[in-house]
Short mmCIF file of C-alpha atoms in Angstrom, two decimals:
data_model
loop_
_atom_site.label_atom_id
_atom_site.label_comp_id
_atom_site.label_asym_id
_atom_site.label_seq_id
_atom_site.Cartn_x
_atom_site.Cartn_y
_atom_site.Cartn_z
CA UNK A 1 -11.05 -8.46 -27.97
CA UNK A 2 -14.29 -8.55 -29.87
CA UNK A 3 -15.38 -5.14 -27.50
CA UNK A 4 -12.07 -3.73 -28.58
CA UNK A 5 -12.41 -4.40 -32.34
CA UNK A 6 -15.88 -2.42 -32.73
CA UNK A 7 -14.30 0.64 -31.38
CA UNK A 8 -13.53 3.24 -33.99
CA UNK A 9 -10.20 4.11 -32.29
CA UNK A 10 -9.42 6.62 -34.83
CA UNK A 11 -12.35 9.13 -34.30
CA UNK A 12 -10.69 9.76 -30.59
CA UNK A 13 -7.69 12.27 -29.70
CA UNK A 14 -4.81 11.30 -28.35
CA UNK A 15 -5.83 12.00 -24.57
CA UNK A 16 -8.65 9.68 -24.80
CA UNK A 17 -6.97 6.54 -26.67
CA UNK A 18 -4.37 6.78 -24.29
CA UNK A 19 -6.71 6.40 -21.28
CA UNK A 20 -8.85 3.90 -22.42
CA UNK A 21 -5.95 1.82 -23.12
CA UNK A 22 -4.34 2.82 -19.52
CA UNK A 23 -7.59 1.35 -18.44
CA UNK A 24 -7.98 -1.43 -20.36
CA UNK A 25 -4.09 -2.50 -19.50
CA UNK A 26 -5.63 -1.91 -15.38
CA UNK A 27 -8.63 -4.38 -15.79
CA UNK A 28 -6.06 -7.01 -16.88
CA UNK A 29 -4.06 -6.26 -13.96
CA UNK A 30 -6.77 -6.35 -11.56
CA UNK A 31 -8.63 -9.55 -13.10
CA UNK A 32 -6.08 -12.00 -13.53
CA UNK A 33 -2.94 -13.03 -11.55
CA UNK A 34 -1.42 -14.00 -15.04
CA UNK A 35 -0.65 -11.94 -17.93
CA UNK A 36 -0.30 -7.62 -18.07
CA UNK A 37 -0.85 -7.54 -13.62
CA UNK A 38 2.55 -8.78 -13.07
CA UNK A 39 4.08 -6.08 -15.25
CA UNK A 40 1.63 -3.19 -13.84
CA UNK A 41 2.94 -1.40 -10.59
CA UNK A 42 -0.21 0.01 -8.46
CA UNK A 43 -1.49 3.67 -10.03
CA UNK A 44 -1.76 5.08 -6.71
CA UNK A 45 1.90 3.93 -6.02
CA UNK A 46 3.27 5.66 -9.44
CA UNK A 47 1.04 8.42 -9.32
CA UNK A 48 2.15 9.50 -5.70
CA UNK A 49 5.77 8.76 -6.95
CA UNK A 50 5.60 11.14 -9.67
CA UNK A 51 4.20 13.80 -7.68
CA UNK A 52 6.74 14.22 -5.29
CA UNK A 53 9.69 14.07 -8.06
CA UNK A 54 8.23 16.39 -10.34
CA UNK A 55 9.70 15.18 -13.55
CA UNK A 56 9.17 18.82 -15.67
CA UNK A 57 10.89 17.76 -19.43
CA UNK A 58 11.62 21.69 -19.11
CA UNK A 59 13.35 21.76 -16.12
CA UNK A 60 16.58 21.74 -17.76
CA UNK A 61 17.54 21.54 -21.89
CA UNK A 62 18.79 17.76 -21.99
CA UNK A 63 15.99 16.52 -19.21
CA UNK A 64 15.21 12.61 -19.88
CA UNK A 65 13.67 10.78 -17.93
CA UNK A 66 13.66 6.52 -17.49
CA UNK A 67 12.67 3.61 -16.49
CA UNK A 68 14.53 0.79 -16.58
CA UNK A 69 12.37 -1.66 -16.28
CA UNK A 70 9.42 -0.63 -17.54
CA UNK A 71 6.35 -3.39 -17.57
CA UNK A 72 3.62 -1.68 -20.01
CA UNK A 73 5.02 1.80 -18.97
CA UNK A 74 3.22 3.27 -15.85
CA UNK A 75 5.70 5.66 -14.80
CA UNK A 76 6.56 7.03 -18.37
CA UNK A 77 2.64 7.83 -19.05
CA UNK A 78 2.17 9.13 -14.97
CA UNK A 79 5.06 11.78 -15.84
CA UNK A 80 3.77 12.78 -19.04
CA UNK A 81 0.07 13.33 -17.15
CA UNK A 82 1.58 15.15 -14.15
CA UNK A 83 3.27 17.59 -16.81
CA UNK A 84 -0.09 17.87 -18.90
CA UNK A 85 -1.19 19.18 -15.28
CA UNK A 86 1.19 21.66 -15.14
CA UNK A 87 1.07 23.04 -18.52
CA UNK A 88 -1.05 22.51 -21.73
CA UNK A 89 1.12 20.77 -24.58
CA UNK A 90 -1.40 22.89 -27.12
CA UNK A 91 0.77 25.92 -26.13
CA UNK A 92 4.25 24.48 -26.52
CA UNK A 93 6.16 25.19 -29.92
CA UNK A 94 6.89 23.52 -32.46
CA UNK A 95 10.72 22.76 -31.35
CA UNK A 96 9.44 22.01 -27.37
CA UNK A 97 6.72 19.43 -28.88
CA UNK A 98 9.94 17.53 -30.42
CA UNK A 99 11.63 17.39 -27.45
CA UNK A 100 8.29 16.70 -25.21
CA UNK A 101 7.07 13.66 -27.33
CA UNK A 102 10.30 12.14 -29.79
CA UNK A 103 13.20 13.18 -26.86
CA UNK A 104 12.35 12.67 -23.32
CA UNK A 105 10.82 9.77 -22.47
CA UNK A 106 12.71 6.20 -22.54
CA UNK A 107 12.76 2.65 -21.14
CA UNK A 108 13.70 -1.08 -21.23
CA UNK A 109 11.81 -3.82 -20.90
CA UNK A 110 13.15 -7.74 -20.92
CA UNK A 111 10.07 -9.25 -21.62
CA UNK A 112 8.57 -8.75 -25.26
CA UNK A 113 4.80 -9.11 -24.37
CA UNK A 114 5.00 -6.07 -21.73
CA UNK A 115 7.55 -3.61 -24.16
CA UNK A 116 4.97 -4.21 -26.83
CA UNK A 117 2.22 -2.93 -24.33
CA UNK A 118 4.35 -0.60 -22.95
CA UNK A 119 5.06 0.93 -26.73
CA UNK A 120 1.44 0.70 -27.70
CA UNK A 121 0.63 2.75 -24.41
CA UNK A 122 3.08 5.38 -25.18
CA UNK A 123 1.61 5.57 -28.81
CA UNK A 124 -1.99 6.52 -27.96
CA UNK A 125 -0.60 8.66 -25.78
CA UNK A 126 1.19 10.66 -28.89
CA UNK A 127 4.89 9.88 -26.99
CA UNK A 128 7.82 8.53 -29.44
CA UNK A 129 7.66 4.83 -27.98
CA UNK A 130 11.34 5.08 -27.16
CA UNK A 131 11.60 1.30 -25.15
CA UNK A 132 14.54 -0.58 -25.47
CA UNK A 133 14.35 -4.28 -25.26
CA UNK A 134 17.10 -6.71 -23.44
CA UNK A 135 18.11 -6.83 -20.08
CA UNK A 136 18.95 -3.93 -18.06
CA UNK A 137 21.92 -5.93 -15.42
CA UNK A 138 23.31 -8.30 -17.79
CA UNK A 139 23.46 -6.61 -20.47
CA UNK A 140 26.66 -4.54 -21.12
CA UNK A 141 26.00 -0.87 -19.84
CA UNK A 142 24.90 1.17 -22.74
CA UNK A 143 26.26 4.53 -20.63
CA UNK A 144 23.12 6.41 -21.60
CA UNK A 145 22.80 8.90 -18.88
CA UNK A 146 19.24 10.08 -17.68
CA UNK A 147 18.13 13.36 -15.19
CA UNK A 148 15.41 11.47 -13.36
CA UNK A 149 14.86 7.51 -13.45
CA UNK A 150 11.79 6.19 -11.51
CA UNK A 151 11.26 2.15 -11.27
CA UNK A 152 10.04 -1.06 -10.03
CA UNK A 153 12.45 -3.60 -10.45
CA UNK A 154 10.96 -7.41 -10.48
CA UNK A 155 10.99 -8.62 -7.40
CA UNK A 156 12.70 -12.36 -6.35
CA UNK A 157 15.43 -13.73 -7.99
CA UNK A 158 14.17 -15.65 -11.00
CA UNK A 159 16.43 -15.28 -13.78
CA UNK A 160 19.81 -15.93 -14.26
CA UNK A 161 20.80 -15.81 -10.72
CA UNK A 162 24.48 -15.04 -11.98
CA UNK A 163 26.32 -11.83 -10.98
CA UNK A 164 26.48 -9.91 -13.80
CA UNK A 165 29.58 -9.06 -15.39
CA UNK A 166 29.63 -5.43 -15.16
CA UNK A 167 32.46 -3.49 -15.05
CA UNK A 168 30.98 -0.66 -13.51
CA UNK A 169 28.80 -2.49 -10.54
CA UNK A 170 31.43 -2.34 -7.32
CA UNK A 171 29.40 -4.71 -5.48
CA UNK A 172 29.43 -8.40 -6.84
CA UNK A 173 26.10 -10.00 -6.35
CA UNK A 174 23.59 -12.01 -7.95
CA UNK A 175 20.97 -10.24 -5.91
CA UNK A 176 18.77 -8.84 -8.99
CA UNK A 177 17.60 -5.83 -6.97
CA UNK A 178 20.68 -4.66 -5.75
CA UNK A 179 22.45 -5.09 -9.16
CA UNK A 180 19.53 -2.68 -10.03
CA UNK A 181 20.32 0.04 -7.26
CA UNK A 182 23.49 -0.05 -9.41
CA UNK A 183 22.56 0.15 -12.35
CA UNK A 184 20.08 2.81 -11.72
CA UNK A 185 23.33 5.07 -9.69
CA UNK A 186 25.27 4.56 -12.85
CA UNK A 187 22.31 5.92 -15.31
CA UNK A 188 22.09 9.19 -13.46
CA UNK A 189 23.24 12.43 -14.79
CA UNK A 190 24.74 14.75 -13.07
CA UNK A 191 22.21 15.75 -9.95
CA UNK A 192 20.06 13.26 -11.24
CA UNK A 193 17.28 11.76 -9.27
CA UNK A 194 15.70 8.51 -8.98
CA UNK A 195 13.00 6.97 -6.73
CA UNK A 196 12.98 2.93 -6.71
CA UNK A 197 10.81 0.63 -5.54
CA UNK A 198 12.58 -2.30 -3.35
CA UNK A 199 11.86 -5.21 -1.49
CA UNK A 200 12.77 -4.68 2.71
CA UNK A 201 15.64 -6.78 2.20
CA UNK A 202 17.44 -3.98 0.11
CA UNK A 203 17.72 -2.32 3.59
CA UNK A 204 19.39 -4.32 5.72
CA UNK A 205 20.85 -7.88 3.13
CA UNK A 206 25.03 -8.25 3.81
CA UNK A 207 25.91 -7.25 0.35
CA UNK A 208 22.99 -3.93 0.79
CA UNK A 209 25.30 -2.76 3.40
CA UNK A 210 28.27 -2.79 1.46
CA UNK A 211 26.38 -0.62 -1.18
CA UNK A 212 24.74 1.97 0.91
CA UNK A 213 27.96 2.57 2.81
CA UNK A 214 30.13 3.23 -0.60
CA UNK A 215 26.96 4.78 -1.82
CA UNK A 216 26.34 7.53 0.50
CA UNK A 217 29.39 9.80 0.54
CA UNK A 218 28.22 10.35 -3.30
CA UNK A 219 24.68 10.19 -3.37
CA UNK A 220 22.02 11.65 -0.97
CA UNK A 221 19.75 8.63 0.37
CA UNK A 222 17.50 11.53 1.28
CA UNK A 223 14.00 9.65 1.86
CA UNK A 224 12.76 5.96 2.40
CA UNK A 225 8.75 5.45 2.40
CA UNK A 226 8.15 2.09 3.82
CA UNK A 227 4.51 0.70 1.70
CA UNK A 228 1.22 -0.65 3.30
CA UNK A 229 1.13 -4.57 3.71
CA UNK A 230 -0.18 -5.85 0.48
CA UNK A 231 0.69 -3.37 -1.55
CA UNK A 232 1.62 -5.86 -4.80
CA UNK A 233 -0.76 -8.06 -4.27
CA UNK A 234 -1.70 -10.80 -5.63
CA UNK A 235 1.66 -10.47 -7.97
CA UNK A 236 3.90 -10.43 -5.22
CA UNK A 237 3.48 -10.91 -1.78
CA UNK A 238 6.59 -8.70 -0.20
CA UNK A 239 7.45 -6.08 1.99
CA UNK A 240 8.50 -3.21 -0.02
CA UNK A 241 10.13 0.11 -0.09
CA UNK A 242 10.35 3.06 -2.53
CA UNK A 243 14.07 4.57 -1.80
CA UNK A 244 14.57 7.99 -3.01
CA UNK A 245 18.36 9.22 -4.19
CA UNK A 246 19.81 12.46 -5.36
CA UNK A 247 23.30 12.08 -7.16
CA UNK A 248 25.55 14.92 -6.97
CA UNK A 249 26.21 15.20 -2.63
CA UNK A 250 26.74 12.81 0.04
CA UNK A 251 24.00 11.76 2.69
CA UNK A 252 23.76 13.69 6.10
CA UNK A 253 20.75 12.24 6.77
CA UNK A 254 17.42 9.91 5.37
CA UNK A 255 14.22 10.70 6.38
CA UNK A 256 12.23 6.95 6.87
CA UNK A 257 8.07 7.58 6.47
CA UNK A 258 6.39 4.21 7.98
CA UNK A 259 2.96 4.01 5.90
CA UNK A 260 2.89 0.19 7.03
CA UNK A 261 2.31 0.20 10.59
CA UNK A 262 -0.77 -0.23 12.61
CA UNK A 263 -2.32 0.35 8.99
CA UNK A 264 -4.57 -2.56 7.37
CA UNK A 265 -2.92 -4.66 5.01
CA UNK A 266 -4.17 -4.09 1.33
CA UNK A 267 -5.98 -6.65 -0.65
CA UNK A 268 -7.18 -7.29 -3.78
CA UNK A 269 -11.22 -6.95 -3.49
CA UNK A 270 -11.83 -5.67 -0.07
CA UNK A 271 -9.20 -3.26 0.93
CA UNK A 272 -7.37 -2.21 -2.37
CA UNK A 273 -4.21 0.25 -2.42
CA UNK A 274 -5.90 3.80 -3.15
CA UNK A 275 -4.26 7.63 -3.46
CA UNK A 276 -5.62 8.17 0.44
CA UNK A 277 -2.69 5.86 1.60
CA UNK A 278 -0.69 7.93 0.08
CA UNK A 279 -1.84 11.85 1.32
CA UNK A 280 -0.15 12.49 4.30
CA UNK A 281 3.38 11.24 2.75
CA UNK A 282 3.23 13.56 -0.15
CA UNK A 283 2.37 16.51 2.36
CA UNK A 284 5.28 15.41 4.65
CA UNK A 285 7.48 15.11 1.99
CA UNK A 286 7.66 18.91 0.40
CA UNK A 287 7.54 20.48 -2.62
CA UNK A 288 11.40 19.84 -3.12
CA UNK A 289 11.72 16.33 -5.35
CA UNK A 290 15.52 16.62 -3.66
CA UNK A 291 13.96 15.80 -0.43
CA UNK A 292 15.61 18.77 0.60
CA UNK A 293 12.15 21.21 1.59
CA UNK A 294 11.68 21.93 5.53
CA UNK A 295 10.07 18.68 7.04
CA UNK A 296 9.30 18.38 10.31
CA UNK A 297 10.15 14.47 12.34
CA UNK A 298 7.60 13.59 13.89
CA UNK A 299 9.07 11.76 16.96
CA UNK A 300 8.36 8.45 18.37
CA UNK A 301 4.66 8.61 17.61
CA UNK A 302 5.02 9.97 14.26
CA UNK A 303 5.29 8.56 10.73
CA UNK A 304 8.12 10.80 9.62
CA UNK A 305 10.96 10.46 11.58
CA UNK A 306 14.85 11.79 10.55
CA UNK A 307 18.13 9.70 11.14
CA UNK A 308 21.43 11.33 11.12
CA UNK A 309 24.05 9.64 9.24
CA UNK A 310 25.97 9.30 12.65
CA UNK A 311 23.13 7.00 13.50
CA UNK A 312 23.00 5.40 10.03
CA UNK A 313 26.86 4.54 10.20
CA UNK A 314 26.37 3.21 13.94
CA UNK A 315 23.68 0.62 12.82
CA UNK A 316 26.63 -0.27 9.99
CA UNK A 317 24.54 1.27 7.39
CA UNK A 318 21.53 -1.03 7.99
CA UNK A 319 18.46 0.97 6.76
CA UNK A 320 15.54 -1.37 8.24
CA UNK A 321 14.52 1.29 11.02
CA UNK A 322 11.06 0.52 13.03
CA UNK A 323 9.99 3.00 15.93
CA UNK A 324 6.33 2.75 15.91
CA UNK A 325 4.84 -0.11 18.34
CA UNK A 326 2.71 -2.51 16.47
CA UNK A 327 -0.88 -2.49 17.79
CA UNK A 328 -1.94 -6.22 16.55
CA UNK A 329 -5.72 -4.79 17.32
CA UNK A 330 -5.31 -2.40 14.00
CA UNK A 331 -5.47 -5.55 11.28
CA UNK A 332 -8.60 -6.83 13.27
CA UNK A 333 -10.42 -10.43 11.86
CA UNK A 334 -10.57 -9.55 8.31
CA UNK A 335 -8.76 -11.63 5.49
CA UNK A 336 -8.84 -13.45 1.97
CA UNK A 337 -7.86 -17.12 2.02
CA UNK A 338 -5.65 -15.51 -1.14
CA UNK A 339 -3.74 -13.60 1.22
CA UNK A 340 -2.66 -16.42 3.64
CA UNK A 341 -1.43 -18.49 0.85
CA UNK A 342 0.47 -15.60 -1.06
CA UNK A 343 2.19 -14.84 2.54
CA UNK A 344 3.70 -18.27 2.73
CA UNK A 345 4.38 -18.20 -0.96
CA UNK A 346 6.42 -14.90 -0.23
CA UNK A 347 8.35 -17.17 2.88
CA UNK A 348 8.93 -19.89 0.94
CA UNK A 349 10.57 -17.91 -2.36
CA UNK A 350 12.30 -15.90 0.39
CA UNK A 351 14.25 -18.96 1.45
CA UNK A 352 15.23 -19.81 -1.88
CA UNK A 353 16.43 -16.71 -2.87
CA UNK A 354 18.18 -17.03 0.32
CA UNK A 355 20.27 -20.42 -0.94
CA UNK A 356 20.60 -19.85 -3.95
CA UNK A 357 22.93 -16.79 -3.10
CA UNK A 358 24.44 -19.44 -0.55
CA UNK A 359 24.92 -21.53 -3.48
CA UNK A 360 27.07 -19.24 -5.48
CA UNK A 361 29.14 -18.05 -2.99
CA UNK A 362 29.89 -21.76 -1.99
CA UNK A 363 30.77 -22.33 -6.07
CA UNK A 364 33.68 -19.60 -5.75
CA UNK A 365 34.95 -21.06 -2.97
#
């Protein structure tokens, strides 16, 4: 703090306080288990998120774009960046710089700590700090309507653990992710987009395949990206996903990208999640954020492989598809104590979650 205080933040621009606080919120992340790291999703995650959906505040008049639960505001600040790419804000007008910085960019938080962070970060970046706090599945629905939502819900099931009572979620569940997938559908405009980033057990749970089947004759589960081992380490210890949707046409088929197998776990010191994980998924994907750009599948050997929703509906809409073969040779000896006890951490939470949703079915009984 003492570092922070001699800085004289008001002889930098915008574009600089914003990234020195991006990187000061990063160094928390990476140094302590505790505090701003369980709110920050990985960079190269977001960043390769964002680059596939495109989020261009232009694209259409009313184009907003949210996240809906927002830590200290990764994906809000990664959009605004990828757009600075695209186009300098020096040579917008007057009226676009309104709707660039006071009328696209929103969020909810339910933690105060983080939504403070996460309104800070959006100030130095020059960005109306437009972050709601309360909480986004038990709250009523507000029925604000967004064109593109990207997100990391928390994962596990601490909480409430009560299934929310929301008119407008068809699927009763106290599973927290799920009841996000929901919540997320509902937000979306009309050909909206989101991409969210899920725990396995979103594919292939009882209650997930009552969703995805009365899910896909309206929305198009177009893409599925299944993340390195390790990726949310040492927050989180789970298998995880990042499901992309398009609202506005059914599903004909999902296109799975396995960027976990026979690839080295991450960790936290010696093999940390970097954009290079990442490179051959954004090429594979296309310059389409619809997922709807000419991909090739790359058959049994390949990464990118395309199910037809014949097959989808066959498997009873279970989306936890595997065709590579494991080669156990890949992970070789190499290992933090940190990671053995975070894996049985993750088994051990996993079984909880597991009876506590016992538990309340049992209660209505």
């Amino acid at each position: 703090m003492t570092l922070i205080d001699q800085v004289n933040w008001s002889s930098y621009d915008e574009d600089v306080l914003g990234s020195m606080f991006e990187g000061l919120l990063e160094k928390a992340a990476n140094e302590s288990k505790k505090g701003a790291g369980q709110y920050f999703t990985p960079r190269p995650l977001i960043n390769t998120i964002v680059q596939v959906m495109k989020p261009n505040p232009f694209e259409s008049q009313n184009f907003t774009l949210s996240d809906v639960a927002c830590g200290t505001g990764g994906f809000i600040i990664s959009s605004y960046e990828w757009f600075k790419r695209q186009q300098s804000t020096k040579l917008l007008s007057a009226e676009d710089k309104i709707k660039l910085f006071n009328k696209t960019y929103f969020g909810q938080e339910l933690v105060t700590r983080p939504r403070r962070m996460a309104q800070m970060n959006l100030f130095l970046h020059g960005i109306e700090p437009n972050i709601k706090l309360g909480d986004t599945i038990y709250d009523p629905f507000d029925k604000n309507l967004f064109s593109c939502i990207l997100t990391n819900p928390p994962f596990g099931n601490k909480g409430l653990n009560q299934i929310p009572d929301r008119k407008d979620f068809r699927i009763k569940t106290s599973n927290k992710q799920l009841n996000f997938v929901q919540h997320v559908l509902n937000s979306l405009q009309d050909n909206g987009r989101t991409a969210i980033v899920l725990p396995d057990n979103v594919l292939s749970d009882e209650k997930a395949l009552e969703l995805w089947k009365i899910t896909m004759p309206e929305y198009n589960v177009h893409t599925i990206l299944k993340l390195p081992n390790g990726t949310f380490l040492p927050y989180a210890n789970v298998k995880a996903v990042v499901v992309f949707i398009q609202k506005g046409s059914p599903t004909k088929h999902i296109w799975f990208y396995d960027a976990r197998t026979n690839i080295p776990s991450v960790t936290k010191k010696g093999r940390p999640l970097t954009d290079n994980h990442f490179f051959d998924f954004i090429e594979n994907y296309g310059e389409r954020p619809d997922g709807d750009a000419q991909r090739i599948d790359g058959g049994d050997d390949g990464r990118f492989r395309k199910f037809g929703i014949d097959q989808i509906r066959a498997r009873n809409y279970n989306l936890d598809i595997s065709w590579l073969i494991e080669n156990e040779s890949i992970e070789d000896n190499y290992f933090e104590i940190e990671d053995i006890t975070n894996d049985t951490i993750s088994e051990l939470e996993s079984i909880i979650d597991s009876l506590k949703e016992l538990s309340n079915l049992l209660e209505k009984k």
